[in-house]
Amino acid sequence: MVGGTSDIQCYSLFRQVPSAIAVFRGPDHHIEFCNDKYQQLFGVSPEKHPLQAFTEVPSANPNFRADLNQVLQTGQPRIVNQYLYTTLRQGKPEEQCFQLTYQPILDEEGVVEGVMLMATDVTEQETARRKAELVKKPHRNIQPVVWQEPQLPAAPPNFIVYRVVRDVTGQAVDFEPVLERQEVLHPGSGADEKDAINAWLPLAKADSLTQLYRKVVETGEEYQGEMVLPERRGLHKVTIARRDQDTLVTTITEVEWQEQKDTTTPDTAKTTEIPAREFEASLSGIMICETVPGEQGEIVDFRITLVNQEASQINGYANDEMVGETLLGLFPGLKKVVIPTVGTTIFSAYCQVVKTGLPLQYEIFYDLDRFEQGSWFQIYVSRLNDGIVLFITDSTESKKALIEVWQQASFIQNMLDVVPSGVAHLLPVNNSDGTLSDFVVKVVNKASKTQIGIVAKMATGKLLSELLPGYRNTELFAAFHKVLTTEPYLQGEFSYTYKGKNRAWIRLVASRHGEGLVVSFDNFTKAKRNEQALKDSEERLQKIIDTVQISVGLLGPVYDEGEQIIDFSFHTANQAYAQAIGQQRSEIIGTRLSQWIPGYQTNGLFDTYRKVFESGEGCQFDFHYNNDGFDDWVDVKVTKINEFLLITGSNYTRLKQVQLQAEALVEDLRKSNANLEKFAYVASHDLQEPLRKIQAFGDILVKKHAAQLDESGADIILRMQKSAGRMQTLIRDLLAYSRISSKKPKSQEVDLARLLSEITTDMETAIQEKKAQITFENLPVITGELTQLRQLFQNLLSNSLKFSHKTRPLLITINGQIMQGNQLRELVAVSDYHKLFACVEVKDNGIGFDPRYTERIFQVFQRLHGRSEYQGTGVGLAIVQKVVENHQGYLAAEGKPNEGATFRIVLPIEN
């Protein structure tokens, strides 16, 4: 039960206590804790059993182990006074005196769990006490006084035996009577003997005697003397002797007093004369007061006529300072302090004693007048003639001791209450033949409810089989039987199924205690279920990763003598990993990776693994493993998890081979396209010059030799000129297409509205010829290559002007809007759904086109109409498509014959 956070906090407090403290557990007196003071006083190191501090010293108490056993078995505290221990101080032997207090450690139901030993150094107190014994108090000559006899029980028995009750510090705080020799009761008591004893014992245990009891317990010296007991009439001879450390024998014998009959008293009440020696010998303070009457005969105060030495010491006044003074004059607080048991002030209660003749006994806390710090007093008041006699005992120290006992007991109880384990004390129940049949629950602690659902109040006194049905058929019962018969101590883990339904796992520690068992238990069912769930999860996970095609392995580092990582070993792996290195999974678990692929330590893989393990930063990379007979391409990912590396690998050798082949083909195609583009560019330039010469020679023939040509010759030259013009246009368009294909666009901000405005201005003549009406709105600003975008929209407008309807005015509308990629799902690729696009729609009411030819119109040199109807080379829309592709955009066209065409251009806002 030791080791929890609460235990550590408790022992941390013990370390700060100025007394030496040690805690023992079990019948073998296992030392669980000893504080620094204990080690300092007795020279005991943490490795040395503290019992040796007593057994190795010649003057040590030889019954130390017996005292421990007695406290463990009885649960009763024990104190050893005047324990002498010789130490060496500055090279010289020096005798120290200690008081040893054995305090049982109980749970909330009173089961003894251990013993706390407190050793208090009382050397100075013992020295002072011995000196004080040499001082004797002088007796004063005091005249006899008389008081009215109260009605009290009969005389006490011959003697009474007391058991000393101590607090955790070892101080005697109470004396519990143990009646012995009842046959020596006074003759004539008859059937009322028991009542007489019960009535007498409280008087024999009066506070005036308690001080003597403590003195005898502490010093061991017998007391004999005569004293006045205010609680009983007459002088008494008292003898108090200590039989052992925890037992007192008290003998109280009455001494006959001279009784007189007061003939002047109308009710002929008996009075008793108190001899001066008895008055002064009383251990209680005695004050005799006479009433001070008022004008109406009422009592207004009490005048002190006589006090003894003890009363002077208690009140803090000298005798001559008190005699002749009034009570209220010295103690005005008597009219303010109320006696709780009476309900009136102290002064009013004294007046009532005089009026009624009934004595009064009470205990009060008084913090007025000279007692500002506050003191507790036990006071007995009786009528004496027409006044009162007060017997006063200062019980402050007793009260403080009781409070300290309560605080210490509360502290120990709280310490036990925070123990999280369940604790129970079980007593065996046997059959008629003596065989064990069950256990009865004597006590259980609070934690038992949270551990196994047993409530302390409901479980005490019940059979364990009633609380845990069927436990006698489990290993629990067998374990308990073993502790009772063969093994005095046992611990282990056990399972119990409640009524065949709910299974619980219990971690149990059982120890033999007297005739029964002390059992400590913890319910770890949740942890057990979590453990089983984790095991099941691991098995399921292993099945899952075994079905995965990629290699998965968990590897731990292997160190050399210099704590350097030299290899990695398999903690676990899936079947795919084992197959990747040509083995079975069961064969590689626990082996080193270098055993199967030694080349990994030299080809860079090991260095990468070690770097990830030491830095904690994972990585992913492609690796070509061309060692140990392998030629594989693997995508490797390495991650550190606690003290392991999680390594996954995906073999993509076939894909890599296809990729390499594809890359070779792409490279060949790139070179081919580059050659074609270069050829087209060069060819276009080279063809320009012959065409210019043909056109130039044709112009010369027409201008200078037209008269010499007939009509047929002039027609041939005209046709030649037209063909050369078409060829020049074709070459120019081809050159433009080649430039767009080979030139990478340089991005800049382009205001599409401004760009369209400039284009329509440049094309104003053609627009007026067609009497076309062009409108555009909501055109955004994008990033792109300005020249190419100009070419794009210029070609689209030229296309609409070219293919206008002959019988209706041409209307061209250009509208734009910004849209998310996922709003254009029918046109945009999934990878671009997150991008913003400018969607521009160019729509006209021209002749349109057949939807069957949608893809064809964007191909180079493709025409849907004859050259005689519409001029052109079939390159314009191909250039449009190429510009859109260069900007990572999208292009779509819709057409209806004789109704018009619509082109949708989708360009990224940022390119």
Short mmCIF file of N, CA and C in Angstrom, two decimals, residues 384-529:
data_model
loop_
_atom_site.label_atom_id
_atom_site.label_comp_id
_atom_site.label_asym_id
_atom_site.label_seq_id
_atom_site.Cartn_x
_atom_site.Cartn_y
_atom_site.Cartn_z
N LEU A 384 -21.41 25.59 52.12
CA LEU A 384 -20.69 25.46 53.39
C LEU A 384 -21.26 26.51 54.34
N ASN A 385 -22.04 26.05 55.35
CA ASN A 385 -22.76 26.96 56.23
C ASN A 385 -23.62 27.88 55.37
N ASP A 386 -23.43 29.19 55.44
CA ASP A 386 -24.22 30.09 54.59
C ASP A 386 -23.40 30.57 53.39
N GLY A 387 -22.29 29.91 53.14
CA GLY A 387 -21.46 30.27 51.98
C GLY A 387 -21.22 29.08 51.08
N ILE A 388 -20.07 29.09 50.44
CA ILE A 388 -19.75 28.00 49.51
C ILE A 388 -18.29 27.63 49.68
N VAL A 389 -17.97 26.39 49.28
CA VAL A 389 -16.59 25.95 49.18
C VAL A 389 -16.37 25.49 47.74
N LEU A 390 -15.25 25.97 47.16
CA LEU A 390 -14.91 25.67 45.76
C LEU A 390 -13.70 24.77 45.72
N PHE A 391 -13.81 23.66 45.02
CA PHE A 391 -12.67 22.80 44.73
C PHE A 391 -12.33 22.99 43.25
N ILE A 392 -11.13 23.51 42.97
CA ILE A 392 -10.75 23.93 41.61
C ILE A 392 -9.54 23.13 41.15
N THR A 393 -9.65 22.56 39.98
CA THR A 393 -8.52 21.84 39.37
C THR A 393 -8.27 22.41 37.98
N ASP A 394 -7.02 22.80 37.73
CA ASP A 394 -6.65 23.30 36.40
C ASP A 394 -6.47 22.09 35.46
N SER A 395 -7.42 21.92 34.54
CA SER A 395 -7.38 20.77 33.61
C SER A 395 -6.92 21.16 32.22
N THR A 396 -6.22 22.31 32.12
CA THR A 396 -5.80 22.81 30.80
C THR A 396 -4.89 21.81 30.09
N GLU A 397 -3.91 21.29 30.83
CA GLU A 397 -2.97 20.36 30.21
C GLU A 397 -3.67 19.10 29.75
N SER A 398 -4.62 18.62 30.55
CA SER A 398 -5.38 17.44 30.15
C SER A 398 -6.16 17.70 28.87
N LYS A 399 -6.78 18.89 28.81
CA LYS A 399 -7.55 19.23 27.62
C LYS A 399 -6.64 19.31 26.40
N LYS A 400 -5.49 19.98 26.57
CA LYS A 400 -4.56 20.08 25.45
C LYS A 400 -4.12 18.70 24.99
N ALA A 401 -3.88 17.83 25.97
CA ALA A 401 -3.46 16.48 25.61
C ALA A 401 -4.55 15.76 24.83
N LEU A 402 -5.82 15.93 25.30
CA LEU A 402 -6.93 15.28 24.59
C LEU A 402 -7.08 15.84 23.18
N ILE A 403 -6.92 17.17 23.06
CA ILE A 403 -7.01 17.79 21.73
C ILE A 403 -5.90 17.27 20.83
N GLU A 404 -4.71 17.17 21.40
CA GLU A 404 -3.58 16.67 20.61
C GLU A 404 -3.82 15.21 20.20
N VAL A 405 -4.37 14.45 21.15
CA VAL A 405 -4.70 13.06 20.81
C VAL A 405 -5.69 13.02 19.66
N TRP A 406 -6.70 13.87 19.75
CA TRP A 406 -7.72 13.89 18.68
C TRP A 406 -7.10 14.29 17.34
N GLN A 407 -6.22 15.31 17.40
CA GLN A 407 -5.58 15.76 16.17
C GLN A 407 -4.69 14.67 15.57
N GLN A 408 -3.93 14.01 16.45
CA GLN A 408 -3.07 12.94 15.97
C GLN A 408 -3.90 11.79 15.41
N ALA A 409 -4.96 11.43 16.14
CA ALA A 409 -5.82 10.35 15.66
C ALA A 409 -6.48 10.72 14.34
N SER A 410 -6.89 11.98 14.23
CA SER A 410 -7.50 12.44 12.98
C SER A 410 -6.49 12.40 11.84
N PHE A 411 -5.24 12.79 12.17
CA PHE A 411 -4.20 12.76 11.15
C PHE A 411 -3.96 11.34 10.64
N ILE A 412 -3.84 10.40 11.59
CA ILE A 412 -3.61 9.00 11.20
C ILE A 412 -4.80 8.47 10.42
N GLN A 413 -6.02 8.81 10.87
CA GLN A 413 -7.21 8.34 10.17
C GLN A 413 -7.27 8.88 8.75
N ASN A 414 -6.95 10.18 8.62
CA ASN A 414 -6.93 10.78 7.28
C ASN A 414 -5.87 10.14 6.41
N MET A 415 -4.74 9.81 7.04
CA MET A 415 -3.67 9.16 6.29
C MET A 415 -4.15 7.81 5.75
N LEU A 416 -4.89 7.07 6.56
CA LEU A 416 -5.39 5.77 6.12
C LEU A 416 -6.52 5.92 5.11
N ASP A 417 -7.30 6.99 5.25
CA ASP A 417 -8.43 7.18 4.34
C ASP A 417 -7.99 7.46 2.91
N VAL A 418 -6.78 7.98 2.75
CA VAL A 418 -6.33 8.29 1.39
C VAL A 418 -5.69 7.08 0.71
N VAL A 419 -5.57 5.97 1.44
CA VAL A 419 -5.02 4.75 0.82
C VAL A 419 -6.00 4.29 -0.26
N PRO A 420 -5.55 4.17 -1.51
CA PRO A 420 -6.48 3.83 -2.59
C PRO A 420 -6.86 2.35 -2.64
N SER A 421 -6.07 1.48 -2.01
CA SER A 421 -6.35 0.05 -2.06
C SER A 421 -7.46 -0.30 -1.08
N GLY A 422 -8.22 -1.35 -1.41
CA GLY A 422 -9.19 -1.88 -0.47
C GLY A 422 -8.47 -2.72 0.57
N VAL A 423 -8.92 -2.64 1.82
CA VAL A 423 -8.32 -3.40 2.92
C VAL A 423 -9.45 -4.04 3.72
N ALA A 424 -9.28 -5.32 4.07
CA ALA A 424 -10.30 -6.02 4.85
C ALA A 424 -9.64 -6.93 5.87
N HIS A 425 -10.33 -7.08 7.00
CA HIS A 425 -9.92 -8.04 8.03
C HIS A 425 -10.94 -9.16 8.02
N LEU A 426 -10.49 -10.38 7.75
CA LEU A 426 -11.37 -11.53 7.61
C LEU A 426 -11.07 -12.55 8.71
N LEU A 427 -12.13 -13.11 9.28
CA LEU A 427 -11.98 -14.16 10.28
C LEU A 427 -12.54 -15.46 9.71
N PRO A 428 -11.84 -16.57 9.95
CA PRO A 428 -12.29 -17.84 9.35
C PRO A 428 -13.56 -18.38 10.01
N VAL A 429 -14.35 -19.09 9.22
CA VAL A 429 -15.54 -19.80 9.72
C VAL A 429 -15.34 -21.27 9.37
N ASN A 430 -15.36 -22.14 10.38
CA ASN A 430 -15.10 -23.56 10.17
C ASN A 430 -16.37 -24.39 10.28
N ASN A 431 -16.35 -25.55 9.63
CA ASN A 431 -17.42 -26.53 9.77
C ASN A 431 -17.29 -27.24 11.11
N SER A 432 -18.26 -28.09 11.38
CA SER A 432 -18.23 -28.83 12.65
C SER A 432 -17.02 -29.73 12.76
N ASP A 433 -16.50 -30.16 11.61
CA ASP A 433 -15.32 -31.04 11.64
C ASP A 433 -14.02 -30.24 11.66
N GLY A 434 -14.10 -28.90 11.73
CA GLY A 434 -12.91 -28.07 11.83
C GLY A 434 -12.35 -27.61 10.50
N THR A 435 -12.96 -28.02 9.40
CA THR A 435 -12.46 -27.58 8.09
C THR A 435 -12.99 -26.18 7.76
N LEU A 436 -12.18 -25.44 7.01
CA LEU A 436 -12.54 -24.07 6.65
C LEU A 436 -13.69 -24.06 5.66
N SER A 437 -14.71 -23.25 5.97
CA SER A 437 -15.87 -23.18 5.07
C SER A 437 -16.12 -21.79 4.50
N ASP A 438 -15.67 -20.75 5.21
CA ASP A 438 -15.97 -19.40 4.74
C ASP A 438 -15.17 -18.42 5.59
N PHE A 439 -15.38 -17.13 5.32
CA PHE A 439 -14.79 -16.07 6.13
C PHE A 439 -15.88 -15.07 6.47
N VAL A 440 -15.78 -14.48 7.65
CA VAL A 440 -16.68 -13.41 8.03
C VAL A 440 -15.90 -12.11 8.01
N VAL A 441 -16.54 -11.07 7.51
CA VAL A 441 -15.90 -9.77 7.38
C VAL A 441 -15.96 -9.05 8.72
N LYS A 442 -14.76 -8.74 9.25
CA LYS A 442 -14.72 -7.99 10.50
C LYS A 442 -14.73 -6.50 10.22
N VAL A 443 -13.83 -6.05 9.36
CA VAL A 443 -13.78 -4.64 8.97
C VAL A 443 -13.35 -4.54 7.51
N VAL A 444 -13.79 -3.47 6.85
CA VAL A 444 -13.30 -3.11 5.51
C VAL A 444 -13.17 -1.60 5.47
N ASN A 445 -12.27 -1.09 4.61
CA ASN A 445 -12.10 0.37 4.54
C ASN A 445 -12.95 0.96 3.42
N LYS A 446 -12.91 2.28 3.32
CA LYS A 446 -13.77 2.98 2.36
C LYS A 446 -13.45 2.60 0.92
N ALA A 447 -12.14 2.41 0.65
CA ALA A 447 -11.74 2.12 -0.73
C ALA A 447 -12.31 0.80 -1.24
N SER A 448 -12.79 -0.06 -0.34
CA SER A 448 -13.36 -1.34 -0.77
C SER A 448 -14.57 -1.15 -1.67
N LYS A 449 -15.27 -0.05 -1.48
CA LYS A 449 -16.45 0.21 -2.31
C LYS A 449 -16.05 0.46 -3.75
N THR A 450 -15.02 1.30 -3.94
CA THR A 450 -14.59 1.60 -5.31
C THR A 450 -13.85 0.43 -5.94
N GLN A 451 -13.20 -0.40 -5.11
CA GLN A 451 -12.42 -1.50 -5.65
C GLN A 451 -13.31 -2.68 -6.06
N ILE A 452 -14.18 -3.14 -5.15
CA ILE A 452 -15.00 -4.32 -5.47
C ILE A 452 -16.47 -4.13 -5.10
N GLY A 453 -16.86 -2.88 -4.80
CA GLY A 453 -18.28 -2.60 -4.57
C GLY A 453 -18.80 -3.00 -3.21
N ILE A 454 -17.91 -3.24 -2.24
CA ILE A 454 -18.35 -3.62 -0.90
C ILE A 454 -18.38 -2.38 -0.02
N VAL A 455 -19.57 -2.07 0.52
CA VAL A 455 -19.74 -0.91 1.39
C VAL A 455 -19.46 -1.34 2.82
N ALA A 456 -18.60 -0.58 3.51
CA ALA A 456 -18.13 -0.97 4.84
C ALA A 456 -19.28 -1.24 5.80
N LYS A 457 -20.24 -0.32 5.89
CA LYS A 457 -21.31 -0.45 6.86
C LYS A 457 -22.17 -1.68 6.59
N MET A 458 -22.36 -2.01 5.33
CA MET A 458 -23.23 -3.13 4.97
C MET A 458 -22.50 -4.47 5.02
N ALA A 459 -21.15 -4.43 4.94
CA ALA A 459 -20.39 -5.68 4.84
C ALA A 459 -19.96 -6.22 6.20
N THR A 460 -19.78 -5.35 7.18
CA THR A 460 -19.25 -5.78 8.48
C THR A 460 -20.16 -6.83 9.11
N GLY A 461 -19.54 -7.96 9.50
CA GLY A 461 -20.28 -9.04 10.15
C GLY A 461 -20.90 -10.03 9.20
N LYS A 462 -20.82 -9.80 7.91
CA LYS A 462 -21.43 -10.72 6.94
C LYS A 462 -20.41 -11.74 6.46
N LEU A 463 -20.93 -12.87 5.99
CA LEU A 463 -20.07 -13.87 5.37
C LEU A 463 -19.58 -13.36 4.03
N LEU A 464 -18.34 -13.66 3.73
CA LEU A 464 -17.78 -13.21 2.46
C LEU A 464 -18.51 -13.83 1.28
N SER A 465 -19.03 -15.04 1.49
CA SER A 465 -19.77 -15.71 0.41
C SER A 465 -21.07 -15.00 0.08
N GLU A 466 -21.61 -14.22 1.04
CA GLU A 466 -22.82 -13.44 0.75
C GLU A 466 -22.48 -12.24 -0.12
N LEU A 467 -21.28 -11.68 0.09
CA LEU A 467 -20.87 -10.50 -0.68
C LEU A 467 -20.29 -10.88 -2.03
N LEU A 468 -19.57 -12.02 -2.07
CA LEU A 468 -18.96 -12.49 -3.31
C LEU A 468 -19.43 -13.92 -3.57
N PRO A 469 -20.64 -14.08 -4.09
CA PRO A 469 -21.19 -15.42 -4.30
C PRO A 469 -20.27 -16.26 -5.19
N GLY A 470 -20.06 -17.49 -4.78
CA GLY A 470 -19.27 -18.40 -5.59
C GLY A 470 -17.78 -18.28 -5.45
N TYR A 471 -17.29 -17.36 -4.58
CA TYR A 471 -15.84 -17.17 -4.50
C TYR A 471 -15.14 -18.40 -3.93
N ARG A 472 -15.91 -19.26 -3.19
CA ARG A 472 -15.28 -20.44 -2.60
C ARG A 472 -14.88 -21.46 -3.65
N ASN A 473 -15.38 -21.30 -4.86
CA ASN A 473 -15.00 -22.22 -5.94
C ASN A 473 -13.91 -21.63 -6.83
N THR A 474 -13.28 -20.56 -6.36
CA THR A 474 -12.26 -19.88 -7.16
C THR A 474 -10.89 -19.98 -6.49
N GLU A 475 -9.89 -19.46 -7.19
CA GLU A 475 -8.53 -19.45 -6.65
C GLU A 475 -8.41 -18.53 -5.43
N LEU A 476 -9.33 -17.57 -5.28
CA LEU A 476 -9.29 -16.67 -4.14
C LEU A 476 -9.40 -17.44 -2.82
N PHE A 477 -10.39 -18.34 -2.73
CA PHE A 477 -10.60 -19.10 -1.51
C PHE A 477 -9.39 -19.99 -1.22
N ALA A 478 -8.86 -20.61 -2.27
CA ALA A 478 -7.68 -21.46 -2.10
C ALA A 478 -6.49 -20.66 -1.59
N ALA A 479 -6.35 -19.42 -2.09
CA ALA A 479 -5.25 -18.57 -1.64
C ALA A 479 -5.41 -18.21 -0.17
N PHE A 480 -6.63 -17.86 0.25
CA PHE A 480 -6.88 -17.52 1.65
C PHE A 480 -6.56 -18.72 2.55
N HIS A 481 -6.97 -19.91 2.12
CA HIS A 481 -6.71 -21.12 2.90
C HIS A 481 -5.22 -21.37 3.04
N LYS A 482 -4.48 -21.10 1.97
CA LYS A 482 -3.03 -21.31 1.99
C LYS A 482 -2.37 -20.37 3.00
N VAL A 483 -2.83 -19.10 3.04
CA VAL A 483 -2.25 -18.13 3.98
C VAL A 483 -2.53 -18.55 5.42
N LEU A 484 -3.71 -19.10 5.68
CA LEU A 484 -4.05 -19.52 7.03
C LEU A 484 -3.25 -20.75 7.48
N THR A 485 -2.90 -21.61 6.53
CA THR A 485 -2.33 -22.90 6.91
C THR A 485 -0.84 -23.02 6.66
N THR A 486 -0.37 -22.58 5.49
CA THR A 486 1.02 -22.88 5.13
C THR A 486 1.88 -21.65 4.88
N GLU A 487 1.34 -20.65 4.20
CA GLU A 487 2.13 -19.47 3.86
C GLU A 487 1.53 -18.25 4.58
N PRO A 488 2.29 -17.62 5.47
CA PRO A 488 1.73 -16.47 6.20
C PRO A 488 1.58 -15.22 5.35
N TYR A 489 2.16 -15.21 4.16
CA TYR A 489 2.10 -14.02 3.30
C TYR A 489 1.99 -14.49 1.85
N LEU A 490 1.12 -13.84 1.10
CA LEU A 490 0.91 -14.23 -0.30
C LEU A 490 0.46 -13.03 -1.09
N GLN A 491 0.94 -12.93 -2.32
CA GLN A 491 0.44 -11.90 -3.23
C GLN A 491 0.35 -12.48 -4.63
N GLY A 492 -0.60 -11.94 -5.41
CA GLY A 492 -0.79 -12.45 -6.76
C GLY A 492 -1.98 -11.79 -7.42
N GLU A 493 -2.28 -12.23 -8.63
CA GLU A 493 -3.41 -11.72 -9.40
C GLU A 493 -4.43 -12.85 -9.58
N PHE A 494 -5.70 -12.51 -9.34
CA PHE A 494 -6.76 -13.50 -9.38
C PHE A 494 -7.96 -12.92 -10.14
N SER A 495 -8.75 -13.83 -10.70
CA SER A 495 -9.96 -13.41 -11.40
C SER A 495 -11.19 -13.93 -10.64
N TYR A 496 -12.27 -13.18 -10.72
CA TYR A 496 -13.51 -13.56 -10.06
C TYR A 496 -14.67 -13.14 -10.95
N THR A 497 -15.59 -14.06 -11.17
CA THR A 497 -16.76 -13.79 -12.01
C THR A 497 -17.99 -13.69 -11.12
N TYR A 498 -18.60 -12.52 -11.12
CA TYR A 498 -19.77 -12.28 -10.25
C TYR A 498 -21.01 -12.86 -10.89
N LYS A 499 -21.57 -13.91 -10.24
CA LYS A 499 -22.81 -14.56 -10.70
C LYS A 499 -22.72 -14.98 -12.17
N GLY A 500 -21.52 -15.37 -12.58
CA GLY A 500 -21.35 -15.91 -13.92
C GLY A 500 -21.43 -14.88 -15.02
N LYS A 501 -21.42 -13.59 -14.67
CA LYS A 501 -21.59 -12.55 -15.70
C LYS A 501 -20.36 -11.66 -15.81
N ASN A 502 -20.15 -10.85 -14.80
CA ASN A 502 -19.09 -9.84 -14.86
C ASN A 502 -17.79 -10.38 -14.26
N ARG A 503 -16.79 -10.46 -15.10
CA ARG A 503 -15.50 -10.97 -14.64
C ARG A 503 -14.62 -9.82 -14.18
N ALA A 504 -14.04 -9.99 -12.99
CA ALA A 504 -13.17 -8.96 -12.43
C ALA A 504 -11.79 -9.54 -12.17
N TRP A 505 -10.78 -8.69 -12.33
CA TRP A 505 -9.40 -9.08 -12.03
C TRP A 505 -8.94 -8.31 -10.81
N ILE A 506 -8.36 -9.04 -9.83
CA ILE A 506 -8.00 -8.45 -8.54
C ILE A 506 -6.53 -8.75 -8.26
N ARG A 507 -5.79 -7.70 -7.91
CA ARG A 507 -4.41 -7.85 -7.45
C ARG A 507 -4.44 -7.91 -5.92
N LEU A 508 -4.02 -9.03 -5.35
CA LEU A 508 -4.28 -9.33 -3.94
C LEU A 508 -2.98 -9.49 -3.16
N VAL A 509 -2.98 -8.95 -1.93
CA VAL A 509 -1.92 -9.20 -0.95
C VAL A 509 -2.62 -9.64 0.34
N ALA A 510 -2.30 -10.85 0.81
CA ALA A 510 -2.94 -11.39 2.01
C ALA A 510 -1.86 -11.76 3.03
N SER A 511 -2.13 -11.43 4.30
CA SER A 511 -1.18 -11.73 5.37
C SER A 511 -1.95 -12.28 6.56
N ARG A 512 -1.37 -13.29 7.20
CA ARG A 512 -2.00 -13.86 8.37
C ARG A 512 -1.92 -12.86 9.53
N HIS A 513 -3.04 -12.70 10.23
CA HIS A 513 -3.10 -11.77 11.37
C HIS A 513 -3.91 -12.44 12.46
N GLY A 514 -3.20 -12.88 13.51
CA GLY A 514 -3.90 -13.58 14.58
C GLY A 514 -4.54 -14.84 14.02
N GLU A 515 -5.83 -14.98 14.26
CA GLU A 515 -6.55 -16.14 13.75
C GLU A 515 -7.13 -15.90 12.37
N GLY A 516 -7.02 -14.67 11.88
CA GLY A 516 -7.62 -14.36 10.59
C GLY A 516 -6.63 -13.85 9.57
N LEU A 517 -7.14 -13.05 8.63
CA LEU A 517 -6.34 -12.52 7.54
C LEU A 517 -6.54 -11.02 7.44
N VAL A 518 -5.48 -10.33 7.05
CA VAL A 518 -5.59 -8.94 6.61
C VAL A 518 -5.31 -8.96 5.11
N VAL A 519 -6.25 -8.44 4.35
CA VAL A 519 -6.18 -8.54 2.90
C VAL A 519 -6.19 -7.14 2.29
N SER A 520 -5.25 -6.91 1.40
CA SER A 520 -5.23 -5.67 0.60
C SER A 520 -5.49 -6.05 -0.85
N PHE A 521 -6.35 -5.29 -1.52
CA PHE A 521 -6.73 -5.68 -2.88
C PHE A 521 -6.97 -4.45 -3.75
N ASP A 522 -6.63 -4.62 -5.02
CA ASP A 522 -6.84 -3.59 -6.03
C ASP A 522 -7.53 -4.21 -7.23
N ASN A 523 -8.60 -3.59 -7.66
CA ASN A 523 -9.32 -4.05 -8.83
C ASN A 523 -8.67 -3.44 -10.08
N PHE A 524 -8.01 -4.28 -10.88
CA PHE A 524 -7.37 -3.77 -12.09
C PHE A 524 -8.04 -4.36 -13.33
N THR A 525 -9.37 -4.56 -13.21
CA THR A 525 -10.12 -5.13 -14.33
C THR A 525 -10.02 -4.26 -15.57
N LYS A 526 -10.15 -2.95 -15.36
CA LYS A 526 -10.09 -2.04 -16.51
C LYS A 526 -8.74 -2.13 -17.20
N ALA A 527 -7.66 -2.15 -16.39
CA ALA A 527 -6.33 -2.27 -16.97
C ALA A 527 -6.16 -3.61 -17.68
N LYS A 528 -6.73 -4.67 -17.08
CA LYS A 528 -6.63 -6.00 -17.70
C LYS A 528 -7.39 -6.04 -19.01
N ARG A 529 -8.57 -5.44 -19.01
CA ARG A 529 -9.34 -5.40 -20.26
C ARG A 529 -8.63 -4.57 -21.31
#
